[in-house]
Amino acid sequence: MKKKISFSGKGNSTSVGGAPINRFLPSWQAKAVGPFILLDQAGPIKVVGKKTGGTGPHPHRGIATLTYSIKGEVEHFDSLGNRSLVSSGGVQWMNSGNGIVHDERSGASGEFSQKEIYAFQFWINLPSKIKEEKPEYLPLQAKDIPEKQLAEDAGSIRVLVGDYQELTSKIPTYTEQFLFHIKINPGKKFSMDFPQKIEVATVLPTDSAIINTESFNAGELVAFDKEAGEVEIENLSDLAIDILLFGGENYTEPIVSQGPFVMNSEAGIALAYKDFNEGKYGEIDYSSKR
C-alpha cells in the first residue's frame, strides 16, 4: 500500500549571507520532518568572480548541521580549530553539541573565473543528552559517500545519512533517520517501504516527477503520512532526474528554537546565549591550516 501524501508545496525565497536560497523547512505546513528541522537549497547558479560569499562566523547549539555540496566547493572553519574544503559530491557535518562557532564559505580558498554552486543545508535536531556533549565535526568527500546502482538500470542512490540495504553512511546518528540522493533514469521507477510512524519527505530540486501516482513539479517538497507504506517515484521524462528522500522517527522532546540555537526549553535558550556572550564557544582562527 502506498503512503498517503499529507502535503506538498514550494519553498520560500530568502537569503543567507547575502546569497539567495530556497527554504523548504520550516514552513507553515510543517516545522519538521522527523529530526530534520531546516532545509535550504542554494542554486544551482553560476557564479562569476574570484571568490564567493559565506555565512560569516556564527554560533550553533543543540543541532547537527549537514551541508551537501552537489556542485562547487564548501570550506568549513570552526572554533575547535577544524578547517576543511569539501568538493562536489561531498558533505560537511557538524554536531554543535553544547556550543560552537563556525563559518562556511563557497570557493573561499581559491580563485575561480566561473563556477556553479548547488548545495543543500539541513539542520538535524539532537536529543537533549547530545545537546550537552562536546561538538564534533566530520568532512566527507564524494568518494566517502556510499553509493550503488539500482536494479534494472533504474538509476543510483547515495546514502548521506542512515542505511540502505548493505550501505551505511559514516555520518553519526542519534535517532533513526535517513537522507538519500537518488538519481532515476528516464522511464524508470524507485520505490521504498517505510514502517509505521516514520516521517518521510522528498524534494524535487530541479525536476518534475510522478510520486505515488500524482504529478509534482520541480521545486516542490512532498511529505507523507505516518502510516506504514510505500513511496514510489517515477521518471517519465527523457532525462535522468535527481531526488532527495529524507526523514526519520518523530522528535518527541519539547523544541524551543531561537536564531541559531535549538534547545528543549526557554531556559536552555537563555543559557545558550549566556554561554556564547561569555565567549565559551571560542573563536575561529582563520590562519589555521587544513
Coordinates of C-alpha atoms in Angstrom, one line a residue:
M1 CA 0.0 0.0 0.0
K2 CA 1.3 3.4 -0.9
K3 CA 1.8 6.1 1.7
K4 CA -0.7 9.0 1.5
I5 CA 0.6 12.4 0.7
S6 CA -0.1 14.8 3.6
F7 CA 1.0 18.0 1.8
S8 CA 3.2 19.4 -0.9
G9 CA 4.5 22.9 -1.6
K10 CA 7.2 25.2 -2.9
G11 CA 9.9 26.6 -0.7
N12 CA 10.2 30.2 0.4
S13 CA 12.8 32.5 -1.2
T14 CA 15.1 34.1 1.3
S15 CA 18.9 34.7 1.7
V16 CA 21.8 33.6 3.9
G17 CA 25.0 35.6 3.9
G18 CA 23.6 37.6 1.0
A19 CA 23.2 34.5 -1.2
P20 CA 19.7 33.6 -2.4
I21 CA 18.3 30.3 -1.1
N22 CA 15.0 28.4 -1.3
R23 CA 13.8 27.3 2.2
F24 CA 11.6 24.2 2.3
L25 CA 11.7 23.7 6.1
P26 CA 10.4 25.0 8.4
S27 CA 7.2 26.2 6.6
W28 CA 3.6 26.9 7.6
Q29 CA 2.8 23.3 6.7
A30 CA 5.4 21.6 8.8
K31 CA 8.0 22.6 11.4
A32 CA 10.0 19.4 10.8
V33 CA 10.2 16.0 9.1
G34 CA 11.5 13.5 11.7
P35 CA 14.5 15.2 13.2
F36 CA 15.1 17.5 10.2
I37 CA 14.0 21.0 11.2
L38 CA 15.6 23.1 8.4
L39 CA 16.2 22.5 4.7
D40 CA 17.7 25.2 2.5
Q41 CA 18.6 24.9 -1.2
A42 CA 21.3 27.1 -2.8
G43 CA 21.4 27.1 -6.6
P44 CA 22.1 25.7 -9.0
I45 CA 23.6 29.0 -10.0
K46 CA 26.7 30.2 -11.9
V47 CA 29.0 32.5 -10.0
V48 CA 31.5 34.7 -11.8
G49 CA 34.4 36.2 -9.9
K50 CA 37.4 35.2 -7.8
K51 CA 35.6 34.3 -4.6
T52 CA 32.0 33.7 -3.5
G53 CA 30.4 34.6 -0.2
G54 CA 29.9 32.8 3.1
T55 CA 27.8 32.9 6.1
G56 CA 30.4 34.6 8.3
P57 CA 31.2 33.3 11.8
H58 CA 28.1 32.5 13.8
P59 CA 27.3 30.1 16.7
H60 CA 25.1 27.0 17.0
R61 CA 24.0 24.8 19.8
G62 CA 21.6 21.8 20.1
I63 CA 21.6 20.8 16.4
A64 CA 23.8 19.0 13.8
T65 CA 24.3 20.9 10.5
L66 CA 24.8 19.0 7.3
T67 CA 25.8 20.8 4.1
Y68 CA 25.7 18.7 0.9
S69 CA 27.6 20.2 -2.0
I70 CA 26.3 18.7 -5.2
K71 CA 28.4 21.1 -7.3
G72 CA 31.0 23.5 -6.2
E73 CA 33.2 23.7 -3.1
V74 CA 32.3 24.5 0.5
E75 CA 35.0 25.4 3.0
H76 CA 34.4 25.0 6.8
F77 CA 36.1 26.8 9.7
D78 CA 35.1 26.4 13.4
S79 CA 36.2 27.4 16.9
L80 CA 37.6 23.9 17.6
G81 CA 40.3 24.5 15.0
N82 CA 38.7 22.4 12.3
R83 CA 39.2 23.6 8.7
S84 CA 38.3 21.6 5.6
L85 CA 37.3 22.0 2.0
V86 CA 34.7 19.7 0.5
S87 CA 34.3 19.5 -3.2
S88 CA 31.4 18.5 -5.4
G89 CA 29.5 15.5 -4.0
G90 CA 30.9 15.8 -0.5
V91 CA 29.3 16.6 2.9
Q92 CA 30.2 18.9 5.8
W93 CA 28.6 17.5 9.0
M94 CA 28.9 19.2 12.4
N95 CA 27.3 18.3 15.7
S96 CA 27.2 21.7 17.5
G97 CA 26.5 20.0 20.9
N98 CA 26.9 22.4 23.8
G99 CA 28.1 25.3 21.6
I100 CA 30.5 26.1 18.7
V101 CA 31.2 28.9 16.3
H102 CA 31.6 28.1 12.6
D103 CA 31.7 29.6 9.2
E104 CA 31.1 28.1 5.7
R105 CA 32.3 29.7 2.5
S106 CA 31.8 28.7 -1.1
G107 CA 35.0 28.9 -3.1
A108 CA 36.8 30.7 -0.3
S109 CA 40.2 29.1 -0.8
G110 CA 40.8 29.6 -4.5
E111 CA 40.3 31.9 -7.4
F112 CA 37.6 30.9 -9.8
S113 CA 36.7 32.6 -13.1
Q114 CA 33.4 30.8 -13.2
K115 CA 31.8 28.1 -11.1
E116 CA 28.5 26.6 -10.3
I117 CA 27.1 26.4 -6.7
Y118 CA 24.5 23.8 -6.0
A119 CA 24.1 22.8 -2.3
F120 CA 21.7 21.9 0.4
Q121 CA 21.9 22.5 4.2
F122 CA 19.9 20.5 6.7
W123 CA 19.6 21.2 10.4
I124 CA 19.1 17.9 12.4
N125 CA 17.7 18.2 15.9
L126 CA 19.6 16.5 18.6
P127 CA 18.3 14.5 21.6
S128 CA 18.6 16.5 24.8
K129 CA 21.5 14.5 26.1
I130 CA 23.6 15.1 23.0
K131 CA 22.9 18.8 23.2
E132 CA 25.0 18.8 26.4
E133 CA 28.0 17.0 24.8
K134 CA 31.1 18.4 23.2
P135 CA 30.8 19.4 19.5
E136 CA 32.0 17.1 16.7
Y137 CA 33.0 17.7 13.1
L138 CA 33.3 15.3 10.1
P139 CA 34.0 16.2 6.5
L140 CA 33.3 13.6 3.8
Q141 CA 34.5 13.9 0.2
A142 CA 32.4 12.4 -2.7
K143 CA 34.4 9.1 -2.5
D144 CA 33.4 8.7 1.1
I145 CA 29.7 8.7 0.4
P146 CA 28.3 5.1 0.0
E147 CA 26.7 4.7 -3.4
K148 CA 25.3 1.9 -5.6
Q149 CA 23.4 1.3 -8.8
L150 CA 19.8 0.4 -8.6
A151 CA 18.4 -2.8 -10.0
E152 CA 17.2 -2.9 -13.6
D153 CA 19.2 0.1 -14.6
A154 CA 16.8 2.3 -12.7
G155 CA 19.5 4.7 -11.6
S156 CA 21.6 5.2 -8.5
I157 CA 21.4 6.0 -4.8
R158 CA 23.8 7.8 -2.5
V159 CA 23.4 7.3 1.3
L160 CA 24.2 10.6 3.0
V161 CA 22.7 9.6 6.4
G162 CA 21.5 6.3 7.7
D163 CA 21.3 2.9 5.9
Y164 CA 20.0 1.5 2.6
Q165 CA 20.4 -2.3 2.1
E166 CA 24.1 -3.0 2.6
L167 CA 25.2 0.7 2.5
T168 CA 25.8 2.6 5.7
S169 CA 26.8 6.3 6.0
K170 CA 29.7 7.5 8.1
I171 CA 27.6 10.3 9.5
P172 CA 26.8 9.7 13.1
T173 CA 23.1 9.4 14.0
Y174 CA 21.4 9.5 17.4
T175 CA 17.9 8.6 16.4
E176 CA 16.5 6.7 13.4
Q177 CA 17.0 9.0 10.4
F178 CA 17.9 8.8 6.7
L179 CA 18.9 11.1 3.8
F180 CA 19.3 9.7 0.3
H181 CA 20.2 11.3 -3.0
I182 CA 18.5 9.3 -5.7
K183 CA 19.1 9.6 -9.5
I184 CA 16.3 7.9 -11.6
N185 CA 16.9 7.2 -15.2
P186 CA 14.3 8.0 -18.0
G187 CA 11.3 5.8 -17.9
K188 CA 12.3 4.1 -14.6
K189 CA 11.0 4.0 -11.0
F190 CA 12.3 3.9 -7.5
S191 CA 10.3 2.6 -4.6
M192 CA 10.9 2.0 -0.9
D193 CA 8.7 0.8 2.0
F194 CA 8.6 2.6 5.4
P195 CA 7.4 1.3 8.7
Q196 CA 4.8 2.8 11.0
K197 CA 5.4 6.3 12.4
I198 CA 8.5 7.1 10.3
E199 CA 8.1 10.6 8.8
V200 CA 9.1 10.9 5.2
A201 CA 9.5 13.7 2.6
T202 CA 11.0 14.1 -0.8
V203 CA 12.3 17.2 -2.6
L204 CA 12.3 17.7 -6.3
P205 CA 15.2 20.2 -6.6
T206 CA 15.2 20.7 -10.4
D207 CA 13.0 18.1 -12.0
S208 CA 9.3 17.0 -12.1
A209 CA 8.3 13.5 -11.2
I210 CA 5.3 11.2 -10.5
I211 CA 5.2 10.4 -6.8
N212 CA 2.7 7.7 -5.7
T213 CA 0.8 8.2 -9.0
E214 CA 0.5 12.1 -8.5
S215 CA 2.4 14.6 -10.6
F216 CA 4.7 17.1 -8.9
N217 CA 6.8 19.9 -10.3
A218 CA 10.4 20.9 -9.9
G219 CA 10.9 23.0 -6.7
E220 CA 8.4 21.1 -4.6
L221 CA 8.7 19.3 -1.3
V222 CA 6.3 16.4 -0.9
A223 CA 5.6 14.9 2.6
F224 CA 3.7 11.8 3.6
D225 CA 1.6 10.5 6.4
K226 CA 3.0 8.4 9.3
E227 CA 1.3 5.2 8.3
A228 CA 3.4 2.3 7.1
G229 CA 3.6 2.1 3.3
E230 CA 5.5 2.6 0.1
V231 CA 6.9 5.7 -1.6
E232 CA 7.2 5.3 -5.4
I233 CA 8.9 7.9 -7.6
E234 CA 8.6 7.6 -11.4
N235 CA 10.5 9.5 -14.0
L236 CA 8.5 10.0 -17.2
S237 CA 10.9 12.5 -18.8
D238 CA 13.7 11.9 -21.3
L239 CA 16.5 12.8 -18.9
A240 CA 17.6 11.4 -15.6
I241 CA 16.2 13.2 -12.6
D242 CA 17.5 13.9 -9.1
I243 CA 15.5 13.4 -5.9
L244 CA 16.3 13.9 -2.2
L245 CA 14.5 11.5 0.1
F246 CA 14.7 12.1 3.9
G247 CA 13.1 11.6 7.3
G248 CA 13.1 9.5 10.4
E249 CA 11.4 9.0 13.7
N250 CA 9.4 11.8 15.2
Y251 CA 11.3 14.1 17.6
T252 CA 9.3 13.7 20.8
E253 CA 11.1 16.1 23.2
P254 CA 10.0 19.8 23.5
I255 CA 11.5 22.1 20.9
V256 CA 12.3 25.7 21.6
S257 CA 14.3 27.5 19.0
Q258 CA 15.7 31.0 18.6
G259 CA 18.1 32.0 15.9
P260 CA 21.0 29.5 15.7
F261 CA 20.0 27.7 18.9
V262 CA 17.6 24.8 19.2
M263 CA 17.0 23.6 22.7
N264 CA 14.3 21.9 24.8
S265 CA 13.3 24.9 27.0
E266 CA 13.4 28.7 27.3
A267 CA 15.9 28.2 30.0
G268 CA 18.1 26.2 27.6
I269 CA 17.9 29.1 25.0
A270 CA 18.8 31.6 27.7
L271 CA 21.8 29.5 28.7
A272 CA 22.9 29.1 25.1
Y273 CA 23.0 32.9 24.7
K274 CA 24.7 33.4 28.0
D275 CA 27.5 31.0 27.3
F276 CA 28.0 32.5 23.8
N277 CA 28.2 36.0 25.1
E278 CA 30.7 34.9 27.7
G279 CA 32.9 33.5 25.0
K280 CA 32.6 29.9 26.0
Y281 CA 32.1 28.7 22.4
G282 CA 35.6 30.1 21.4
E283 CA 36.7 31.9 18.3
I284 CA 37.7 30.9 14.8
D285 CA 41.4 31.1 13.9
Y286 CA 41.3 31.6 10.2
S287 CA 45.1 31.3 10.0
S288 CA 44.9 27.6 10.9
K289 CA 45.8 25.1 8.1
R290 CA 43.7 22.3 6.9

